[in-house]
mmCIF file of C-alpha atoms in Angstrom:
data_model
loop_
_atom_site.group_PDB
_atom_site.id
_atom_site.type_symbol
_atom_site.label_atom_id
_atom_site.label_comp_id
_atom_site.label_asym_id
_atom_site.label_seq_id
_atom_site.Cartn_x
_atom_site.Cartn_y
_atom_site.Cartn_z
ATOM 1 C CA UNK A 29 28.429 -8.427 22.025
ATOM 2 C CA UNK A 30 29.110 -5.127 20.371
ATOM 3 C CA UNK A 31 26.244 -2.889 19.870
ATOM 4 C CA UNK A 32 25.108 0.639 18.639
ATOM 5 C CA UNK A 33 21.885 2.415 19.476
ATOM 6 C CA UNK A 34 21.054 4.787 17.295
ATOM 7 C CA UNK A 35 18.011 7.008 18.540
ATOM 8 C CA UNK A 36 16.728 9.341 15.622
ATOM 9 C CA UNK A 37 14.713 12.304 18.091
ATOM 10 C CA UNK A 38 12.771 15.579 17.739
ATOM 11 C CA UNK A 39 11.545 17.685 20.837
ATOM 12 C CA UNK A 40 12.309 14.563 23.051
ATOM 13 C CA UNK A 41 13.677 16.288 26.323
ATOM 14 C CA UNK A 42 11.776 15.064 28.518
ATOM 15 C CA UNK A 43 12.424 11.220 27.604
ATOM 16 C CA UNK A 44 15.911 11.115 26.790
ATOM 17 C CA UNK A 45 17.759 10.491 30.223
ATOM 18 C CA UNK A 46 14.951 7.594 31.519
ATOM 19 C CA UNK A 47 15.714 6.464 28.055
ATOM 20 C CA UNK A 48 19.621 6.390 28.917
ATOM 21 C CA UNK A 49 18.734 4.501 31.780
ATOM 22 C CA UNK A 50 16.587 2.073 30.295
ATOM 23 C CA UNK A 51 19.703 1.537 27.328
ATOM 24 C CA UNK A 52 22.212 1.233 29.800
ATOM 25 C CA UNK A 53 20.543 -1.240 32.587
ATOM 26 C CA UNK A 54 19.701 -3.472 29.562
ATOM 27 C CA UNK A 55 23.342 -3.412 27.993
ATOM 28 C CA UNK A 56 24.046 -4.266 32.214
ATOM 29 C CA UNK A 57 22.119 -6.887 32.768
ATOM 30 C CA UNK A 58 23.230 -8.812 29.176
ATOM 31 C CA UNK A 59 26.960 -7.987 29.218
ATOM 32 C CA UNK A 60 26.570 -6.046 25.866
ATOM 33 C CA UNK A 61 28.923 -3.324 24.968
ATOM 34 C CA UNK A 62 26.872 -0.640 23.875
ATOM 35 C CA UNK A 63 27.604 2.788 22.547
ATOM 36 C CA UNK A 64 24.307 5.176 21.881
ATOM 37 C CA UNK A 65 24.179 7.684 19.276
ATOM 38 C CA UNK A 66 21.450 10.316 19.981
ATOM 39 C CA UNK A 67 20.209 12.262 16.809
ATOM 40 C CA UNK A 68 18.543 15.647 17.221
ATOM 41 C CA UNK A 69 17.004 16.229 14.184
ATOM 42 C CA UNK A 70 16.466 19.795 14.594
ATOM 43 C CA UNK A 71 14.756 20.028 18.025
ATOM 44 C CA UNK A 72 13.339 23.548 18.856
ATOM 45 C CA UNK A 73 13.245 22.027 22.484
ATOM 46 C CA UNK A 74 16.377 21.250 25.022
ATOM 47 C CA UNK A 75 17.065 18.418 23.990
ATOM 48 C CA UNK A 76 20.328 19.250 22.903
ATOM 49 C CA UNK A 77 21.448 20.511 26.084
ATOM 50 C CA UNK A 78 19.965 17.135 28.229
ATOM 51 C CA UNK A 79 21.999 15.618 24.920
ATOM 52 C CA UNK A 80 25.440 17.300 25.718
ATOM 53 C CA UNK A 81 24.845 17.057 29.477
ATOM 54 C CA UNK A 82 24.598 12.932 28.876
ATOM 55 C CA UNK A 83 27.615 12.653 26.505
ATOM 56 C CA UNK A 84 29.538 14.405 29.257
ATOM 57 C CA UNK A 85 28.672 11.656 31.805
ATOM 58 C CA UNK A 86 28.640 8.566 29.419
ATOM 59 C CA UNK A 87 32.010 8.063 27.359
ATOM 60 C CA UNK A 88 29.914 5.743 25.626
ATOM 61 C CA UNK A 89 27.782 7.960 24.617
ATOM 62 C CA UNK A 90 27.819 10.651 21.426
ATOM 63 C CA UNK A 91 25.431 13.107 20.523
ATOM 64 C CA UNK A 92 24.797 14.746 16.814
ATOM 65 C CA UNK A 93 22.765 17.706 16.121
ATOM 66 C CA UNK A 94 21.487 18.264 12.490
ATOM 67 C CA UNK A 95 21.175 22.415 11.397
ATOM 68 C CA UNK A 96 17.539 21.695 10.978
ATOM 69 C CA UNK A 97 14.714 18.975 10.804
ATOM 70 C CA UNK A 98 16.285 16.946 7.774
ATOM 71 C CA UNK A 99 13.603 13.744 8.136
ATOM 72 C CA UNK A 100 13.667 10.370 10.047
ATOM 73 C CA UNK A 101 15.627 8.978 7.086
ATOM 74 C CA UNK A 102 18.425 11.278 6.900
ATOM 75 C CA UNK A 103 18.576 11.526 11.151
ATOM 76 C CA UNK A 104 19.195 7.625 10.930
ATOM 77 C CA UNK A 105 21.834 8.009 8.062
ATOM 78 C CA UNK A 106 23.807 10.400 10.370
ATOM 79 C CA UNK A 107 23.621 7.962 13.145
ATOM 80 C CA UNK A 108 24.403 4.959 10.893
ATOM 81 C CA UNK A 109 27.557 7.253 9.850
ATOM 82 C CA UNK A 110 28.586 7.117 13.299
ATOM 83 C CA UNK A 111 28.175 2.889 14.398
ATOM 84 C CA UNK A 112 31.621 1.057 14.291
ATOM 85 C CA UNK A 113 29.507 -1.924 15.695
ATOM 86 C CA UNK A 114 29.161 -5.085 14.126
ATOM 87 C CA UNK A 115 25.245 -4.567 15.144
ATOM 88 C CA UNK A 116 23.250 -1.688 14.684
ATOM 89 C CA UNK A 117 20.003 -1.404 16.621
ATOM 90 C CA UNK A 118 16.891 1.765 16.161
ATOM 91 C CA UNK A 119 14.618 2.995 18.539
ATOM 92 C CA UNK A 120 12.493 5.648 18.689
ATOM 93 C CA UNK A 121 13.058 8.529 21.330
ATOM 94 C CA UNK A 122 9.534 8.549 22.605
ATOM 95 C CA UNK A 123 9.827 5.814 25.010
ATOM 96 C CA UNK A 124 7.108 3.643 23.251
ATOM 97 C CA UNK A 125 10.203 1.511 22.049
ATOM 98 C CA UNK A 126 11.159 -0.858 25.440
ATOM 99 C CA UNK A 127 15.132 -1.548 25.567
ATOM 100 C CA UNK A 128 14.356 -4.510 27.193
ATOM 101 C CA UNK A 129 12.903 -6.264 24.242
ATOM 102 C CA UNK A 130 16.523 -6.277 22.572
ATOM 103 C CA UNK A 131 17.466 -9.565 23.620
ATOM 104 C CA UNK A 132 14.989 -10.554 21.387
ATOM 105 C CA UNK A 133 16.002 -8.636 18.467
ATOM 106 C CA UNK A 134 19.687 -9.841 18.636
ATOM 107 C CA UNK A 135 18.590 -13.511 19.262
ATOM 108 C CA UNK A 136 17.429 -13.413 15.959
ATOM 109 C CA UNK A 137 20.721 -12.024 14.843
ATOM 110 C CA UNK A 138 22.199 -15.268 16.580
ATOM 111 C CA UNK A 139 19.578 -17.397 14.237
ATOM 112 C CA UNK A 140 21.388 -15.914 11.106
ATOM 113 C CA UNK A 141 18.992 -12.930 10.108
ATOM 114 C CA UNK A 142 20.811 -10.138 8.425
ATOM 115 C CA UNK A 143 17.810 -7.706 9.755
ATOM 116 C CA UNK A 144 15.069 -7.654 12.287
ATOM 117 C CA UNK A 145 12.118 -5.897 12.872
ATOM 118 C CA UNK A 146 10.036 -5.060 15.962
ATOM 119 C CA UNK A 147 6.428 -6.460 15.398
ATOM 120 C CA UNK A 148 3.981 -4.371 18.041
ATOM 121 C CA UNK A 149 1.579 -6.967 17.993
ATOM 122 C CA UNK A 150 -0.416 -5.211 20.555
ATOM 123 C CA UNK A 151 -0.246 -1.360 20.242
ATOM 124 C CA UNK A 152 -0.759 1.180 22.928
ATOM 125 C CA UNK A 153 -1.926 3.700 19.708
ATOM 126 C CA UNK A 154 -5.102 5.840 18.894
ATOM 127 C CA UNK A 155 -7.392 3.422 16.889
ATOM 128 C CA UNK A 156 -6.902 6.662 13.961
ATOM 129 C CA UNK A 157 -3.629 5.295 13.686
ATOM 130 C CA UNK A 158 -3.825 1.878 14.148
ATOM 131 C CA UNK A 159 -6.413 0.317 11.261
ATOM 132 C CA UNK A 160 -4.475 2.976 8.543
ATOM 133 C CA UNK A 161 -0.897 1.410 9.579
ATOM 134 C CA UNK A 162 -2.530 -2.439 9.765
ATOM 135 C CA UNK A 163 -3.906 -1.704 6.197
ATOM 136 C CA UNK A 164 -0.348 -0.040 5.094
ATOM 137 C CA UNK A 165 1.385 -3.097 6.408
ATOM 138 C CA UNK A 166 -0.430 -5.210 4.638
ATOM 139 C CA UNK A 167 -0.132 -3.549 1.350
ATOM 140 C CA UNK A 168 3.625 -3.300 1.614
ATOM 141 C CA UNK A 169 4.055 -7.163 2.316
ATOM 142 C CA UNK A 170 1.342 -7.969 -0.407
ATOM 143 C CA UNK A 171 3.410 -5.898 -3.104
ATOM 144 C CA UNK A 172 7.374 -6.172 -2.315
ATOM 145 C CA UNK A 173 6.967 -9.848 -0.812
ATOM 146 C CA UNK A 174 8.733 -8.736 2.672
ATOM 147 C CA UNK A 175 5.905 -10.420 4.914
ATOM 148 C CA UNK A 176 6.401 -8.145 8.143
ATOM 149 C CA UNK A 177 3.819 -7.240 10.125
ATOM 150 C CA UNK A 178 4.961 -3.503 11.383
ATOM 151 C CA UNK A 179 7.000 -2.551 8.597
ATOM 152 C CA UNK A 180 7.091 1.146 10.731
ATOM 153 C CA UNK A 181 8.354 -0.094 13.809
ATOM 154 C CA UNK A 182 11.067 1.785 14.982
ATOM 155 C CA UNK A 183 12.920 -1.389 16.743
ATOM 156 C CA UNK A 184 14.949 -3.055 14.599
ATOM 157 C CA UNK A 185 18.415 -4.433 14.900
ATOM 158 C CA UNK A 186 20.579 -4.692 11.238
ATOM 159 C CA UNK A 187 24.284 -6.238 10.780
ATOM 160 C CA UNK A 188 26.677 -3.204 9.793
ATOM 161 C CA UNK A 189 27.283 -5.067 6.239
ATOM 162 C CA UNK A 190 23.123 -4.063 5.320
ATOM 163 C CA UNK A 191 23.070 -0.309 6.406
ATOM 164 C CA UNK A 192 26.836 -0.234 4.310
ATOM 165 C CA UNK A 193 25.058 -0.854 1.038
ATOM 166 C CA UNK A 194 20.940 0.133 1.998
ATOM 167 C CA UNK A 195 21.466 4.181 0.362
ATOM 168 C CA UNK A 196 18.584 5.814 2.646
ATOM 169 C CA UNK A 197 16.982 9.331 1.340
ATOM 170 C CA UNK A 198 13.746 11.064 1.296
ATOM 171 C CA UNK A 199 11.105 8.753 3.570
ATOM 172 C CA UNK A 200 12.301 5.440 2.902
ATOM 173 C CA UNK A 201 13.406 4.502 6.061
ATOM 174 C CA UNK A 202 10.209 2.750 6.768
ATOM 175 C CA UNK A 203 11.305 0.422 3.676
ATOM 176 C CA UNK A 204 14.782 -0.615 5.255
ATOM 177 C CA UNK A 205 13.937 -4.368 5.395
ATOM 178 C CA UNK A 206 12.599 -4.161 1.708
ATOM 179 C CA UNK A 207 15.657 -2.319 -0.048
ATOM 180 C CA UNK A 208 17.545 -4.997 2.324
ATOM 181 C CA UNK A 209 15.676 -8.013 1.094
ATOM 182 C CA UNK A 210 16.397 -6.972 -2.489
ATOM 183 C CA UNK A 211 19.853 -6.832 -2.164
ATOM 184 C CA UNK A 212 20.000 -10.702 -0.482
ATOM 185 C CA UNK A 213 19.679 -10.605 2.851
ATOM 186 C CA UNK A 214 17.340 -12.129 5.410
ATOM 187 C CA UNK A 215 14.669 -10.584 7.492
ATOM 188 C CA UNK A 216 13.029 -11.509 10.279
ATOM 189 C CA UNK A 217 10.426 -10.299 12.993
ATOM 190 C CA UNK A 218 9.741 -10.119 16.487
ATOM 191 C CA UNK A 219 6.820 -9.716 18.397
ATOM 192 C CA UNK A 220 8.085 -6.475 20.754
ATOM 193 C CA UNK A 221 5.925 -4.559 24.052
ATOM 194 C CA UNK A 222 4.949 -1.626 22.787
ATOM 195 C CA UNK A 223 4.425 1.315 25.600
ATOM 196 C CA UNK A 224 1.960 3.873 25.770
ATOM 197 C CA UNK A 225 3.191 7.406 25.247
ATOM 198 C CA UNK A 226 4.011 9.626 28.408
ATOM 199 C CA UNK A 227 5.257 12.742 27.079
ATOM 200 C CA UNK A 228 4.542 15.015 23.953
ATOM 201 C CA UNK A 229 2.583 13.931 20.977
ATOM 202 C CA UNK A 230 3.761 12.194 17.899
ATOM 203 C CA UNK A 231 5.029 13.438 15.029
ATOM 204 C CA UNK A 232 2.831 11.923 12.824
ATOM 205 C CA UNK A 233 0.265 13.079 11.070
ATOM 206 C CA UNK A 234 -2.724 12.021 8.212
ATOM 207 C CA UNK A 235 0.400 12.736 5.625
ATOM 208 C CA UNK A 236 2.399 10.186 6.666
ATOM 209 C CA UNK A 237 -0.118 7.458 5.182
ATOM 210 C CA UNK A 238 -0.011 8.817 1.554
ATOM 211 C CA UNK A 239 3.662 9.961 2.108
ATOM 212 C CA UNK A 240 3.876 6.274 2.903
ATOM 213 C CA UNK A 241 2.004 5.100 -0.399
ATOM 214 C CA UNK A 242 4.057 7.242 -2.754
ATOM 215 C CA UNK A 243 7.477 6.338 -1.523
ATOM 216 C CA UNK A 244 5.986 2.586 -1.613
ATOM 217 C CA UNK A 245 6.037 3.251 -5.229
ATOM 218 C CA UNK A 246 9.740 4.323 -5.228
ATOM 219 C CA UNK A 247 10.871 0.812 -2.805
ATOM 220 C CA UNK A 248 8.789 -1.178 -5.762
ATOM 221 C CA UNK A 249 9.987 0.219 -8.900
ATOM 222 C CA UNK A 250 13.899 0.244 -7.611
ATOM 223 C CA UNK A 251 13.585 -2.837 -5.837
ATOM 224 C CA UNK A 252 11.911 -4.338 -8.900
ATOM 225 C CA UNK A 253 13.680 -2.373 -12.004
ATOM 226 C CA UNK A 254 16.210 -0.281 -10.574
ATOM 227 C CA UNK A 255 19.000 -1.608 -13.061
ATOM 228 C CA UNK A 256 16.132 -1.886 -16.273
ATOM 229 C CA UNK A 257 14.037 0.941 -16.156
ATOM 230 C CA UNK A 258 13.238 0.640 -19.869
ATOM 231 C CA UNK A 259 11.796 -2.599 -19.135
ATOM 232 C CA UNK A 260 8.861 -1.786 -17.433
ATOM 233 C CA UNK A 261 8.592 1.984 -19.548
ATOM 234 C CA UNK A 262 9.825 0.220 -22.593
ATOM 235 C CA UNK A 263 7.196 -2.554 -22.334
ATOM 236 C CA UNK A 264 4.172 -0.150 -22.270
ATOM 237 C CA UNK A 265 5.662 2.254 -24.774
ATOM 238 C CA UNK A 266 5.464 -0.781 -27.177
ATOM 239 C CA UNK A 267 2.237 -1.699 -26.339
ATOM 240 C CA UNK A 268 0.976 2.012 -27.420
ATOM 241 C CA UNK A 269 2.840 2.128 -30.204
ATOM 242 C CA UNK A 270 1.069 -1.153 -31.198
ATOM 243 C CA UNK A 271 -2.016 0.050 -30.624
ATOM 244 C CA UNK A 272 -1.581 3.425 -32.069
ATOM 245 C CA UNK A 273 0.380 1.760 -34.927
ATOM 246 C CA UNK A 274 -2.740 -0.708 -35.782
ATOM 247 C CA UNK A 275 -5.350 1.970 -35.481
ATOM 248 C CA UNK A 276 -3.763 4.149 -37.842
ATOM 249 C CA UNK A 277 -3.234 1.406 -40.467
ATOM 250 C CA UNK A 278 -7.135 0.609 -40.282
ATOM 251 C CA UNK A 279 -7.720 4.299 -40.888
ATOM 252 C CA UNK A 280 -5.745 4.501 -43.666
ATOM 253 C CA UNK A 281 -7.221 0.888 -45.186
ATOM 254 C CA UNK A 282 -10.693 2.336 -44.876
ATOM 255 C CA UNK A 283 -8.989 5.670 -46.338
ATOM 256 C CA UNK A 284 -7.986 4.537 -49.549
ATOM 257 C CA UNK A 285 -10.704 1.673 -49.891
ATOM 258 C CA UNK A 286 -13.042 4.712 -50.294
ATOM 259 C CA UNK A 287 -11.264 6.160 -53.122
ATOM 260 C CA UNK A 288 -10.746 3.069 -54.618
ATOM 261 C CA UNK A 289 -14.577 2.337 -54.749
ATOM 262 C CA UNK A 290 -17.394 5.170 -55.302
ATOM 263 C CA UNK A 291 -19.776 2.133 -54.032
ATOM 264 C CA UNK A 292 -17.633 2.779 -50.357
ATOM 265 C CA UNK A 293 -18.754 5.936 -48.118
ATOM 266 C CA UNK A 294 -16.265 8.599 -48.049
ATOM 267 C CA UNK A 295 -14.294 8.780 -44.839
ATOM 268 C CA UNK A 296 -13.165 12.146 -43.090
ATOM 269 C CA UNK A 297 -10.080 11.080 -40.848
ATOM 270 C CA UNK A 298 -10.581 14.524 -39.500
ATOM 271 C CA UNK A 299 -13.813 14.324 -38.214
ATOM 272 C CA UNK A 300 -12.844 10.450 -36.555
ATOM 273 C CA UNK A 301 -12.646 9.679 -33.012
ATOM 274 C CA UNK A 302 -10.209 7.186 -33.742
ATOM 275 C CA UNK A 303 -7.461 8.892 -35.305
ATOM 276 C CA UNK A 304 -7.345 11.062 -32.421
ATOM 277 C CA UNK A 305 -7.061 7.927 -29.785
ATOM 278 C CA UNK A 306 -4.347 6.590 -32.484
ATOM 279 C CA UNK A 307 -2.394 9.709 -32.086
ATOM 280 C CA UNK A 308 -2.169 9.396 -28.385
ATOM 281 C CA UNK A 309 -0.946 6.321 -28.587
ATOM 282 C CA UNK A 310 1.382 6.569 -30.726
ATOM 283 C CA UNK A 311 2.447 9.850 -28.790
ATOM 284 C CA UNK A 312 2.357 8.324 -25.158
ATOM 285 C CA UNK A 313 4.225 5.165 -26.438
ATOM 286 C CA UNK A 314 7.555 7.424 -27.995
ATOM 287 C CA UNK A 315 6.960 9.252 -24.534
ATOM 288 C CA UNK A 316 7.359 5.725 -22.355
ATOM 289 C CA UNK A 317 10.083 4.392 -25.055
ATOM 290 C CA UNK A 318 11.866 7.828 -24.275
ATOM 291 C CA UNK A 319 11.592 8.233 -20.558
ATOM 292 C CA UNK A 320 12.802 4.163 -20.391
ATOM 293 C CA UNK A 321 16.001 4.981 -22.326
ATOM 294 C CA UNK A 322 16.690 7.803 -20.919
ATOM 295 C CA UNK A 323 16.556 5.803 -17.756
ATOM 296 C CA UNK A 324 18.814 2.899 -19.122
ATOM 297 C CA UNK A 325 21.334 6.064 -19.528
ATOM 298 C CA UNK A 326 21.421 7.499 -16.132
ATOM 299 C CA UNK A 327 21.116 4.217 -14.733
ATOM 300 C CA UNK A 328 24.647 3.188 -16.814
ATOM 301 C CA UNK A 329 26.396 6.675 -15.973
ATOM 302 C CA UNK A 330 25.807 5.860 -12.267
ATOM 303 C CA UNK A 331 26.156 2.071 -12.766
ATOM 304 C CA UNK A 332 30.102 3.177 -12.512
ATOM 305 C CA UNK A 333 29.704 3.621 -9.297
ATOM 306 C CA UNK A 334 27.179 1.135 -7.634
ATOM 307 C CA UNK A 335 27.598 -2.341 -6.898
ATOM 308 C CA UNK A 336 24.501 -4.220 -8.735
ATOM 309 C CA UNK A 337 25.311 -7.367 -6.370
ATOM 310 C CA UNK A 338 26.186 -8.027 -2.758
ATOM 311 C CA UNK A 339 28.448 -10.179 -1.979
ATOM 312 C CA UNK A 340 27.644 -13.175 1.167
ATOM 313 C CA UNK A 341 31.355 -14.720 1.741
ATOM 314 C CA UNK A 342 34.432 -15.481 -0.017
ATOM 315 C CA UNK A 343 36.783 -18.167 0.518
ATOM 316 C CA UNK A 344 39.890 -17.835 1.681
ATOM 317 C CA UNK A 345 43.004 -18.596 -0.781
ATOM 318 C CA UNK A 346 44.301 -21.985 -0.575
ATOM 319 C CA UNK A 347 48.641 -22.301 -0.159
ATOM 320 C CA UNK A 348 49.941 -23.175 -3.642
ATOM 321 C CA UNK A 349 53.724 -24.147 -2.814
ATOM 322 C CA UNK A 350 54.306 -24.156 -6.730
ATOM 323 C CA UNK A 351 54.019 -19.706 -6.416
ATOM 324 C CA UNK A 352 51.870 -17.193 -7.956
ATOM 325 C CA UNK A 353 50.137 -18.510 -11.259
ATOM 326 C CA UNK A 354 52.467 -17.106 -14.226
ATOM 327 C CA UNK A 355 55.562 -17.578 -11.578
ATOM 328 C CA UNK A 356 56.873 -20.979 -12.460
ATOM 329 C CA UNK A 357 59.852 -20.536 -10.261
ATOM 330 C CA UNK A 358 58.069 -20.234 -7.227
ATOM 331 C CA UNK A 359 59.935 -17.148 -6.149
ATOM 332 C CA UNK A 360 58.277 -13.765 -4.361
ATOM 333 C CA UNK A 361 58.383 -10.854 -5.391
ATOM 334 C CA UNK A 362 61.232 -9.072 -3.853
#
């Protein structure tokens, strides 16, 4: 079994040869072939040097160091860039992450899931960060339908074909199994040990909950209407327009039945509440109508370029000793 590791890390010096270890007793003990891709995403540490110093003893081993720290999503898209695997597994560098629970992962694999994710079922975490990331979990399966338990769990295992057409950027690699799911293919869990942490802190702080939220918004409007944006902006503009459109035509009734009859009370349209809501509406719903369109045009220009399917299997060509259709003869081409 052919496998890549790809460890996204930042100031991780003093974990990354026990991790090496761990990798390479594991890959050992199951008779995988594994290759390990170490990511420094801008370390201020030495972990580039313990890096370098590793890659120089392990042929299976290659190191890349981005200029600066880029992000967890764009540290795993350099590692991605790097698997010629059929099987692509993450782990964190802190050590929290156990090797030996990849067996599990990959068995998975073997069932006929496209991606799997770690599930720490029990965490060795602060309770601060536990009860925000059970309630975060839970909102992510509720609302994109990907019923995971740890949708942050840095242990997961993919088939090359997802991480060829998942396009990662900003914080969404938290969302991998989501934008995966979306394009067809299955997901799975496994319960995983999670390990207290021995060395530095972690890198995350009270952000990373509403960074979470916001980019949850992202994963469900692409996910949902990332080829029909004017659908969901198009839909609301109409429903302002409507109700801007009927308030100003009751305005204007009442308007003109007070000129028509002195017996009516004269209206000031000026001095009304509701022709000012009416305006709004009809403002905010050529806003949405706009913004959805103008959507439906970027999303066409780069349409040219993105697959809006994924494709499972093809068969394979059956012999036809009668030639090429439009080739009665039979003959090849010479």
């Amino acid at each position: 079994m052919r496998i890549t590791a790809v460890v996204p890390m930042l100031n991780e010096s003093a974990t990354l040869r026990e991790l090496h270890t761990q990798l390479r007793q594991v890959a050992s003990e199951q008779g995988y072939q594994l290759e390990i891709v170490f990511v420094d995403d801008g370390s201020t540490d030495d972990s580039w040097a313990v890096i370098e110093s590793l890659a120089a003893e392990d042929p299976n081993l290659r190191g890349v160091r981005l200029r600066t720290n880029f992000g967890k999503a764009a540290a795993l898209s350099a590692g991605f860039s790097q698997a010629k695997t059929p099987l692509v597994v993450t782990l964190d560098g802190d050590l929290q992450d156990d090797p030996a629970e990849l067996p599990k992962l990959l068995a998975k694999i073997d069932d006929g899931y496209d991606v799997v994710s770690g599930w720490k079922k029990v965490r060795n975490d602060p309770v601060d960060k536990v009860l925000p990331s059970r309630a975060f979990n839970w909102l992510v399966s509720r609302l994109t339908g990907v019923q995971l338990h740890d949708h942050n769990c840095g242990l997961k295992c993919y088939r090359r074909e997802v991480l060829r057409e998942v396009r990662l950027y900003g914080e969404l690699h938290r969302y991998i199994p989501v934008l995966a799911a979306a394009r067809g293919f299955r997901v799975a869990e496994a319960a995983v040990n999670h390990r207290p942490r021995k060395h530095g802190k972690s890198k995350y702080g009270a952000s990373r909950f509403v960074k979470g939220l916001l980019d949850l918004v992202t994963v469900k409007f692409l996910t949902g209407y990332g080829q029909r944006p004017l659908h969901p902006f198009g839909g609301a503009g109409l429903v302002a327009l409507l109700i801007g459109g009927v308030g100003m035509s009751w305005l204007a009734g009442r308007w003109v039945w007070s000129r028509l009859f002195e017996s009516v009370p004269d209206i000031h349209l000026h001095e009304t509440a509701s022709l000012f809501y009416s305006l709004a509406f009809l403002f905010i719903g050529a806003q949405l109508l706009t913004v959805g369109l103008l959507g439906e045009m970027i999303t066409a220009l780069l349409a040219r370029n993105i697959r809006a399917y994924s494709i499972a299997d093809k068969t394979a060509p059956a012999s036809n000793p009668a030639g090429p259709i439009g080739d009665p003869a039979g003959s090849e081409a010479e």
